[in-house]
mmCIF file of C-alpha atoms in Angstrom:
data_model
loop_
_atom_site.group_PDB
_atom_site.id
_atom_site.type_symbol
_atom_site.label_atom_id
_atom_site.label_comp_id
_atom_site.label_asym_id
_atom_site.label_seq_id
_atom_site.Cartn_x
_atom_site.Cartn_y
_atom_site.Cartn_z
ATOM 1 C CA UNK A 201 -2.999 -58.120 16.758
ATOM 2 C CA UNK A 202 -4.496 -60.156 14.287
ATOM 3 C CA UNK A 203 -7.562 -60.510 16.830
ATOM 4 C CA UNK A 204 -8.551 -56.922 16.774
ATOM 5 C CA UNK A 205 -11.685 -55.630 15.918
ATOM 6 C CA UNK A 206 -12.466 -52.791 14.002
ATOM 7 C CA UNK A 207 -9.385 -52.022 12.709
ATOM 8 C CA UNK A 208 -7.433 -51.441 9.158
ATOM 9 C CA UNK A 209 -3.707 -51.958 8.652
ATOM 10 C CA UNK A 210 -1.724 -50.220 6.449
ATOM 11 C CA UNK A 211 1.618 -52.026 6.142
ATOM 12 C CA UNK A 212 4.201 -50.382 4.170
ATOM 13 C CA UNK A 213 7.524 -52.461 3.608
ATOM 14 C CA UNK A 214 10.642 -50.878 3.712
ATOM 15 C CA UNK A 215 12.000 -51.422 0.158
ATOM 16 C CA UNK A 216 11.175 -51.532 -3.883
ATOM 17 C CA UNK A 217 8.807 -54.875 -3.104
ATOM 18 C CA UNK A 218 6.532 -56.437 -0.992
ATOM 19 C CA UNK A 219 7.560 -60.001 0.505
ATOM 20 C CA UNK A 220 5.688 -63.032 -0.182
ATOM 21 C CA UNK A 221 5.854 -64.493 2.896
ATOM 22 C CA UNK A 222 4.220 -61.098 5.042
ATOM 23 C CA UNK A 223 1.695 -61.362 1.733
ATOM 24 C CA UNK A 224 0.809 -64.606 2.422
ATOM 25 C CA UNK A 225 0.729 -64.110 6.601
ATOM 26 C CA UNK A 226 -1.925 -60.810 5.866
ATOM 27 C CA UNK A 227 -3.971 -62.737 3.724
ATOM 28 C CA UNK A 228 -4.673 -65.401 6.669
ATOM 29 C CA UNK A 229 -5.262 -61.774 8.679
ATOM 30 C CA UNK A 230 -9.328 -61.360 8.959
ATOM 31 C CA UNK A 231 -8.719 -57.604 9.330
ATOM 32 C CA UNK A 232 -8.886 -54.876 6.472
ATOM 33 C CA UNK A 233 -5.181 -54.473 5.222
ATOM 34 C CA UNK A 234 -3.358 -52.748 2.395
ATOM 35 C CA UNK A 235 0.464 -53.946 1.828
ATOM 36 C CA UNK A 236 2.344 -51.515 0.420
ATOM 37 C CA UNK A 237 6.366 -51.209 -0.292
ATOM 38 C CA UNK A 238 8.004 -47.740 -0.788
ATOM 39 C CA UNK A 239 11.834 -47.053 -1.479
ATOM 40 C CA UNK A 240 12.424 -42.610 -1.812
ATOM 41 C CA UNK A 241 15.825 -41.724 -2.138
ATOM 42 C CA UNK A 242 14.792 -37.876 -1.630
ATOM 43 C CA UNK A 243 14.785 -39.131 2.394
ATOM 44 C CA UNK A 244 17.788 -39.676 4.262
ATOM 45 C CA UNK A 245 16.669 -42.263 6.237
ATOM 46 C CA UNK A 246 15.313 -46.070 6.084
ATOM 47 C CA UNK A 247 12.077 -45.732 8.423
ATOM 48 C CA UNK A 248 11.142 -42.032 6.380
ATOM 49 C CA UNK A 249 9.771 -43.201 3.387
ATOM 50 C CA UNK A 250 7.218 -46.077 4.849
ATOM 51 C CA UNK A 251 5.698 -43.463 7.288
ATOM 52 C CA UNK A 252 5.727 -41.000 4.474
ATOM 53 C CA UNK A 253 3.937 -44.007 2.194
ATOM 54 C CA UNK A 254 1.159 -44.426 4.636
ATOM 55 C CA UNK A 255 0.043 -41.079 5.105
ATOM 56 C CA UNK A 256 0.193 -40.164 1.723
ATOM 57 C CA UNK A 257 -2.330 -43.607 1.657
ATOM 58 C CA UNK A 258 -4.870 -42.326 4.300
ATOM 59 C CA UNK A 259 -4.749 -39.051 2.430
ATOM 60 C CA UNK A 260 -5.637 -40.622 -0.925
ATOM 61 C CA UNK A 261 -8.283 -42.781 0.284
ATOM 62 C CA UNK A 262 -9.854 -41.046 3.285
ATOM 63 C CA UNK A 263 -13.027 -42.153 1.719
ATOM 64 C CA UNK A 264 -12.540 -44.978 3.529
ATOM 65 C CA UNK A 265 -12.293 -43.440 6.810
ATOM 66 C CA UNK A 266 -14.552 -41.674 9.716
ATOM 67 C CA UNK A 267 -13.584 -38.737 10.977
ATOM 68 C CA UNK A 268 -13.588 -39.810 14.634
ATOM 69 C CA UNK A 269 -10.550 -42.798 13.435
ATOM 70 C CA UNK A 270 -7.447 -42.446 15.091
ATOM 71 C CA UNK A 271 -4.226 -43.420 13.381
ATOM 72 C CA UNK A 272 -1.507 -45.150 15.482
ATOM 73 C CA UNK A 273 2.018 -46.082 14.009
ATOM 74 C CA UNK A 274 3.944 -49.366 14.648
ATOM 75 C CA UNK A 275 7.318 -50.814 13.827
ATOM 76 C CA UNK A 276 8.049 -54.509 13.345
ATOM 77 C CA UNK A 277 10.330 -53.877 16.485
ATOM 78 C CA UNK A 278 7.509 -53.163 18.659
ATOM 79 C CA UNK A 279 5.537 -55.322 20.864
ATOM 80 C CA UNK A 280 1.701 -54.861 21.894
ATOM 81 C CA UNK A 281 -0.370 -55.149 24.312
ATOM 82 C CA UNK A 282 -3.820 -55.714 22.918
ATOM 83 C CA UNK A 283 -5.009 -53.345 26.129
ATOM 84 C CA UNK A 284 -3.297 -50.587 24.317
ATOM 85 C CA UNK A 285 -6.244 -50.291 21.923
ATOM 86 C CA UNK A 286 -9.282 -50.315 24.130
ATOM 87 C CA UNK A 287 -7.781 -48.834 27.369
ATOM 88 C CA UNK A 288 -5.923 -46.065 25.275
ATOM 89 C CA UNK A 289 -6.051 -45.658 21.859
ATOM 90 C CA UNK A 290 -9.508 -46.137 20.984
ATOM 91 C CA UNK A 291 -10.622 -43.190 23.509
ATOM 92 C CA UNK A 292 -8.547 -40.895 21.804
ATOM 93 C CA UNK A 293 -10.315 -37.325 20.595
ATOM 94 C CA UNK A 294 -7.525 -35.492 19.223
ATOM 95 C CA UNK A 295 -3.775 -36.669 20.046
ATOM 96 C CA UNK A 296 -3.211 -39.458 23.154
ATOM 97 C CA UNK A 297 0.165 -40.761 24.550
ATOM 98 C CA UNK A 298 1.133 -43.226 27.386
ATOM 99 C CA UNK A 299 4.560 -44.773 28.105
ATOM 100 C CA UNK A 300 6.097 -47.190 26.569
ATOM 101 C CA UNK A 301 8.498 -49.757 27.268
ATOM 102 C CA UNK A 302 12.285 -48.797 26.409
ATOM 103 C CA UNK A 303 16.024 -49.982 26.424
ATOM 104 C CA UNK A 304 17.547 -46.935 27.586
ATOM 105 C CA UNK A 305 15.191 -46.722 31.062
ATOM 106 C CA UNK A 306 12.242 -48.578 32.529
ATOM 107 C CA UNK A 307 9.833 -46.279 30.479
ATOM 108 C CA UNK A 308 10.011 -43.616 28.277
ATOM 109 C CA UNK A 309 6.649 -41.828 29.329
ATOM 110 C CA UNK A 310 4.912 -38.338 29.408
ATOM 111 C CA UNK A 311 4.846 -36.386 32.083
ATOM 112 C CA UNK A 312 1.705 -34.856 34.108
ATOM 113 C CA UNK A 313 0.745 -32.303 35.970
ATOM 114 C CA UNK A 314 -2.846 -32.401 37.394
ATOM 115 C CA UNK A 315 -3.440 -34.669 34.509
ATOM 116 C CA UNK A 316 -2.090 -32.460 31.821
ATOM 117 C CA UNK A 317 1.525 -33.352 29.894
ATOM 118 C CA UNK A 318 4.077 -30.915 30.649
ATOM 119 C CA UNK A 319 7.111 -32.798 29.524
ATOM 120 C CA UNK A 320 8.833 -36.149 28.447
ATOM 121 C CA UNK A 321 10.475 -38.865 30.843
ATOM 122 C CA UNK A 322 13.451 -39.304 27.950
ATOM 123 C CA UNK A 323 17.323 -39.411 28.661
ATOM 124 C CA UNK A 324 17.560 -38.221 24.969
ATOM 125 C CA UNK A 325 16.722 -34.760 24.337
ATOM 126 C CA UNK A 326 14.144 -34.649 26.841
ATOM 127 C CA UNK A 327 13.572 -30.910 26.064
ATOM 128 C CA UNK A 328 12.530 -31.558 22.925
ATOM 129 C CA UNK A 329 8.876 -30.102 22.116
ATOM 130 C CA UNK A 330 7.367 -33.760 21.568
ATOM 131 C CA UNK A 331 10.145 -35.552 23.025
ATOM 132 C CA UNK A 332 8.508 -39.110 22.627
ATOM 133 C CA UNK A 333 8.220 -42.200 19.820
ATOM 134 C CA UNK A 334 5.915 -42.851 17.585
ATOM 135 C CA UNK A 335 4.836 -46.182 19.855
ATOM 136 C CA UNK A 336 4.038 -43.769 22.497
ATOM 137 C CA UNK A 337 1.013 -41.682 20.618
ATOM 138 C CA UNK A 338 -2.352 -41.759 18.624
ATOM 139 C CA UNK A 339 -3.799 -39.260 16.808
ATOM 140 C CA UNK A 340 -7.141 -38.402 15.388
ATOM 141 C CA UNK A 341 -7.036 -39.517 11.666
ATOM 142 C CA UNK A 342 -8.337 -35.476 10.677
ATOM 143 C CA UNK A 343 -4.997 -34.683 11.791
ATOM 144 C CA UNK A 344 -3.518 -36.450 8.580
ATOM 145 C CA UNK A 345 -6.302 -35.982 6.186
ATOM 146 C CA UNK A 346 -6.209 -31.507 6.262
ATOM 147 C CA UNK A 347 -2.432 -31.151 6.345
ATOM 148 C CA UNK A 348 0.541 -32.249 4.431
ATOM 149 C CA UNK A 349 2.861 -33.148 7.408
ATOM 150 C CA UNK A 350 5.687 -35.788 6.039
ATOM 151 C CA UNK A 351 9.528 -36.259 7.275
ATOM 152 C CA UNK A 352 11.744 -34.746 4.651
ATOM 153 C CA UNK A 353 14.514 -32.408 4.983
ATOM 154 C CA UNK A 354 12.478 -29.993 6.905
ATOM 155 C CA UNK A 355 13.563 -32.115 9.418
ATOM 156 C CA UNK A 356 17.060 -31.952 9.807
ATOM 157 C CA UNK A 357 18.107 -31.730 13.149
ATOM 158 C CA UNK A 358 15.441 -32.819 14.711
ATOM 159 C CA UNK A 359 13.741 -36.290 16.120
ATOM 160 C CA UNK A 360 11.406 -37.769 13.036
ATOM 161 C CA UNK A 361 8.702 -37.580 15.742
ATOM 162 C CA UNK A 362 9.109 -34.324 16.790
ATOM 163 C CA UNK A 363 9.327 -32.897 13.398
ATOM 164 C CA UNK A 364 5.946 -34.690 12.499
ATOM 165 C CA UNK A 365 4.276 -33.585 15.551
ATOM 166 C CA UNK A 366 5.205 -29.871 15.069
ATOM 167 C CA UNK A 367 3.745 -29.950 11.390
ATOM 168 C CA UNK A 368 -0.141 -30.878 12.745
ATOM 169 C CA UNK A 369 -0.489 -27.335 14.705
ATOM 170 C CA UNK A 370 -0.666 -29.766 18.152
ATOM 171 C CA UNK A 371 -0.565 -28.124 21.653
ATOM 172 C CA UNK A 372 0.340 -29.534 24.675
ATOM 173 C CA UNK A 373 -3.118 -28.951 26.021
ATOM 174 C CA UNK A 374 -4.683 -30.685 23.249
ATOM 175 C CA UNK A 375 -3.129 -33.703 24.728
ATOM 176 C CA UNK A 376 -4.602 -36.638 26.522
ATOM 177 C CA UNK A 377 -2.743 -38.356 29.131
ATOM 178 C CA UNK A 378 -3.110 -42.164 29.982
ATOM 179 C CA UNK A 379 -1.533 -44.282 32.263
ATOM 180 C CA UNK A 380 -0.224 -41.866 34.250
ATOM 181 C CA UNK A 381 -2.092 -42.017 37.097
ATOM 182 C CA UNK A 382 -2.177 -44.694 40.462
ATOM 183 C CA UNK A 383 0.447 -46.398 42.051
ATOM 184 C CA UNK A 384 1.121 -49.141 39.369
ATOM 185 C CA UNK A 385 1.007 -47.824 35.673
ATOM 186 C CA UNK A 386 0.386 -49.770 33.177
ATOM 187 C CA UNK A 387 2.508 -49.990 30.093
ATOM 188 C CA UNK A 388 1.330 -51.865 27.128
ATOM 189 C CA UNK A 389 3.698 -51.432 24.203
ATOM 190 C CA UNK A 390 7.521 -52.506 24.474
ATOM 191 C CA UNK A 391 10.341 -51.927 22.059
ATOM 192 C CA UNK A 392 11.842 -55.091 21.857
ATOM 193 C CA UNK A 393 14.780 -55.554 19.056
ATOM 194 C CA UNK A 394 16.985 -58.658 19.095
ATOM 195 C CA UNK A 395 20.372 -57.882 17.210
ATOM 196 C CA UNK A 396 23.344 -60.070 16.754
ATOM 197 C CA UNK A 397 26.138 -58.945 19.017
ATOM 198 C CA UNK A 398 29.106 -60.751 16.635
ATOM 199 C CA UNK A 399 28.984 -64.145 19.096
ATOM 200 C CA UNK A 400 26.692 -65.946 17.190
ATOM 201 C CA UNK A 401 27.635 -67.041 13.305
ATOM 202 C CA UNK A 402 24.747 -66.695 11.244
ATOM 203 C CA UNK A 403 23.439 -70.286 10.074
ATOM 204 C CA UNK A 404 21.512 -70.335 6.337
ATOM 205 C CA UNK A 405 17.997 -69.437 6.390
ATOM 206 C CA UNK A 406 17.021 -72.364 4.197
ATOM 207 C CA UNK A 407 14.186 -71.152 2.984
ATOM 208 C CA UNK A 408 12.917 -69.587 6.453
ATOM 209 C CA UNK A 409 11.509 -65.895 6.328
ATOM 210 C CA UNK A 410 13.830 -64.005 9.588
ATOM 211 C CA UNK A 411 14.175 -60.876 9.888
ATOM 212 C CA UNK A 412 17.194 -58.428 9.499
ATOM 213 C CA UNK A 413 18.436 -55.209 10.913
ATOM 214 C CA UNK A 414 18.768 -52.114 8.968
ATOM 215 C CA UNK A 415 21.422 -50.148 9.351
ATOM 216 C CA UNK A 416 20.395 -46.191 9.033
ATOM 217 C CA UNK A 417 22.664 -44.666 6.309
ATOM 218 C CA UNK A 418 25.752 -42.793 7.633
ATOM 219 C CA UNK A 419 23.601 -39.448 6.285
ATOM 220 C CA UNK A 420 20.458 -40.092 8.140
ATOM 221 C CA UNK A 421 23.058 -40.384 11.541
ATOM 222 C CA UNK A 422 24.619 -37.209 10.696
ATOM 223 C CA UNK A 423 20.992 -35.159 10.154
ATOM 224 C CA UNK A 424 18.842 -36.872 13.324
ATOM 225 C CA UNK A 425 21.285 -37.494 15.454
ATOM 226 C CA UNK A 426 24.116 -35.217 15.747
ATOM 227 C CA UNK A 427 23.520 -32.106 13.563
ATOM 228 C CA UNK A 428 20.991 -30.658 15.929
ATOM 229 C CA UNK A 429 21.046 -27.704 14.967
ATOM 230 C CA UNK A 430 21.623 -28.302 10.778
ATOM 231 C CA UNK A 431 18.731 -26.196 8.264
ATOM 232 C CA UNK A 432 17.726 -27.682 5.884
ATOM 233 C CA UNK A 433 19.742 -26.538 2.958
ATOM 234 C CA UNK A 434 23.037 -27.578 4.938
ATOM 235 C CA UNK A 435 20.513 -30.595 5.654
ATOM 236 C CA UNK A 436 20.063 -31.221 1.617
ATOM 237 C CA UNK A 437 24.080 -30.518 1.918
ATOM 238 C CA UNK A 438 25.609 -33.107 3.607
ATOM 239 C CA UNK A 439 23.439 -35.596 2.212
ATOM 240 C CA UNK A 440 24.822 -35.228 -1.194
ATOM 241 C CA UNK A 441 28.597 -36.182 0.164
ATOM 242 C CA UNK A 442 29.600 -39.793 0.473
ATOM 243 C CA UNK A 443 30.099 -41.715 3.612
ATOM 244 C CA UNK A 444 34.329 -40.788 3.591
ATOM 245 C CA UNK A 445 33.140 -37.145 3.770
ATOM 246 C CA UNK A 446 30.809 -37.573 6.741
ATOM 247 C CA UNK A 447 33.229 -39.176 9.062
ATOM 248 C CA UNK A 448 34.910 -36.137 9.241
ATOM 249 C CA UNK A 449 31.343 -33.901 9.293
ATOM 250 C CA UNK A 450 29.989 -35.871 12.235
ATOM 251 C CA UNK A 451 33.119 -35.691 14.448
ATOM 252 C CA UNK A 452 33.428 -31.721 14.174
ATOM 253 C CA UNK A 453 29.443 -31.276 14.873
#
C-alpha cells in the first residue's frame, strides 16, 4: 500500500502509545499519514476505540479533506489488493461494497439483484441490516464529517459494523455494488490472521517487532456476540461485572 497515490492514512494503534518501530516504518511511507494511539475504557471492546479515534480525527480536521473523499477502514489482519482502490473504492459516490475474502466461506460478499444489494452472503447473522465487515465497504468521507456515528454502548447486541452503518441514515439503494457481476469475480481484500494453535513454543523476539493477538475482553464477547438482543442499559450492565460473573451471563443468553 505504501505505493498508492493520492491517499492519507490515519493509523490509530490499539493502546496508550504509539510503537517505534510502525513510527519509524510510516516515516519511510511517501504517503500523508497521522499515527495515532487511543486506549477508552468507556468501550467494551479492543478494535472500538481505534475506529472511534479516527473518526473523531477526520471530524476534527476535515479541513484537510474534499468532499468527494471516501474513507475506507483496514485492520492489520487484512490483506490488499492494490486493485481494490482504483477498480472499487475510488469510484465510490456515496457507500460501495464488494466481497471479501473470509475464513468461514470462500467469500463473504453482497448480494444483487439487477445490480442492486438486497442482502449479505454471511453464515453469521446474515439477516442482519448491513450484515458485512468493515473490509468489505467505502464510504463517502461527508458521511463522517455531518454525523456523530461511533461504536459505544448503543451498540450492544449488535455487529460493530452494523451498528455504525445504521447511525449514517444509509439505504440499501444508496448502495453501489462491485464485483458482482461475470462469471469470475474478483476479490481483492482477504482476511488473513495467523494465530498460534499451542504446537509451536514461542521463541524470544530478540529485539524483532512481531505481532500479537488480542484477545477481546470476556465483556465485549458477551455484548457482540451472544447478547443479541441486550439494550443498552443491560449493555452498560454487564460490563460493570467481572469476568467470574459473565461465565454464568453468557451461558444462560
Amino acid at each position: 500500500m505504501a505505493h498508492m497515490k493520492n491517499a492519507y492514512w490515519i493509523v490509530v494503534e490499539d493502546g496508550n502509545r504509539t510503537k517505534p518501530a510502525i513510527k519509524r516504518l510510516l516515516e519511510r511511507v511517501k504517503i500523508p499519514t497521522v499515527y495515532l494511539h487511543s486506549e477508552d475504557p468507556s468501550v467494551p471492546c479492543h478494535d472500538w476505540a481505534p475506529r472511534n479515534k479516527a473518526l473523531e480525527y477526520i471530524r476534527k480536521n476535515k479541513r484537510l479533506f474534499n468532499s468527494d473523499d471516501v474513507v475506507y477502514f483496514l485492520d492489520s489482519e487484512n490483506s490488499v489488493d492494490l486493485q481494490l482502490f482504483d477498480k472499487f473504492a475510488r469510484k465510490v459516490e456515496k457507500m460501495g461494497v464488494w466481497a471479501a475474502g473470509s475464513g468461514y466461506v470462500y467469500a463473504d460478499s453482497q448480494l444483487t439483484l439487477k445490480g442492486k444489494v438486497v442482502g449479505w452472503n454471511t453464515p453469521w447473522r446474515p439477516k442482519r441490516e448491513f450484515a458485512l465487515g468493515f473490509r468489505q465497504f467505502a464510504l463517502n468521507i461527508k458521511y463522517i464529517t455531518e454525523t456523530n456515528a461511533r461504536l459505544d454502548m448503543r451498540c450492544a447486541g449488535l455487529a460493530m459494523e452494523d451498528c455504525f452503518l445504521r447511525q449514517l441514515n444509509i439505504s440499501k439503494s444508496d448502495i453501489q455494488s462491485f464485483g458482482h457481476s461475470g462469471e469470475n469475480k474478483p476479490i481483492y481484500v482477504w482476511h488473513r490472521r495467523s494465530v498460534n494453535t499451542g504446537r509451536v513454543t514461542e521463541l524470544p523476539t530478540r529485539g524483532s517487532f512481531i505481532d500479537t493477538e488480542v484477545q477481546e475482553p470476556l465483556v465485549c464477547t458477551a455484548i457482540e456476540h451472544r447478547l443479541t438482543e441486550a439494550t443498552m442499559y443491560q449493555a452498560m450492565f454487564i460490563a460493570k461485572q467481572r469476568n467470574d460473573n459473565l461465565t454464568g451471563i453468557m451461558r444462560v443468553s
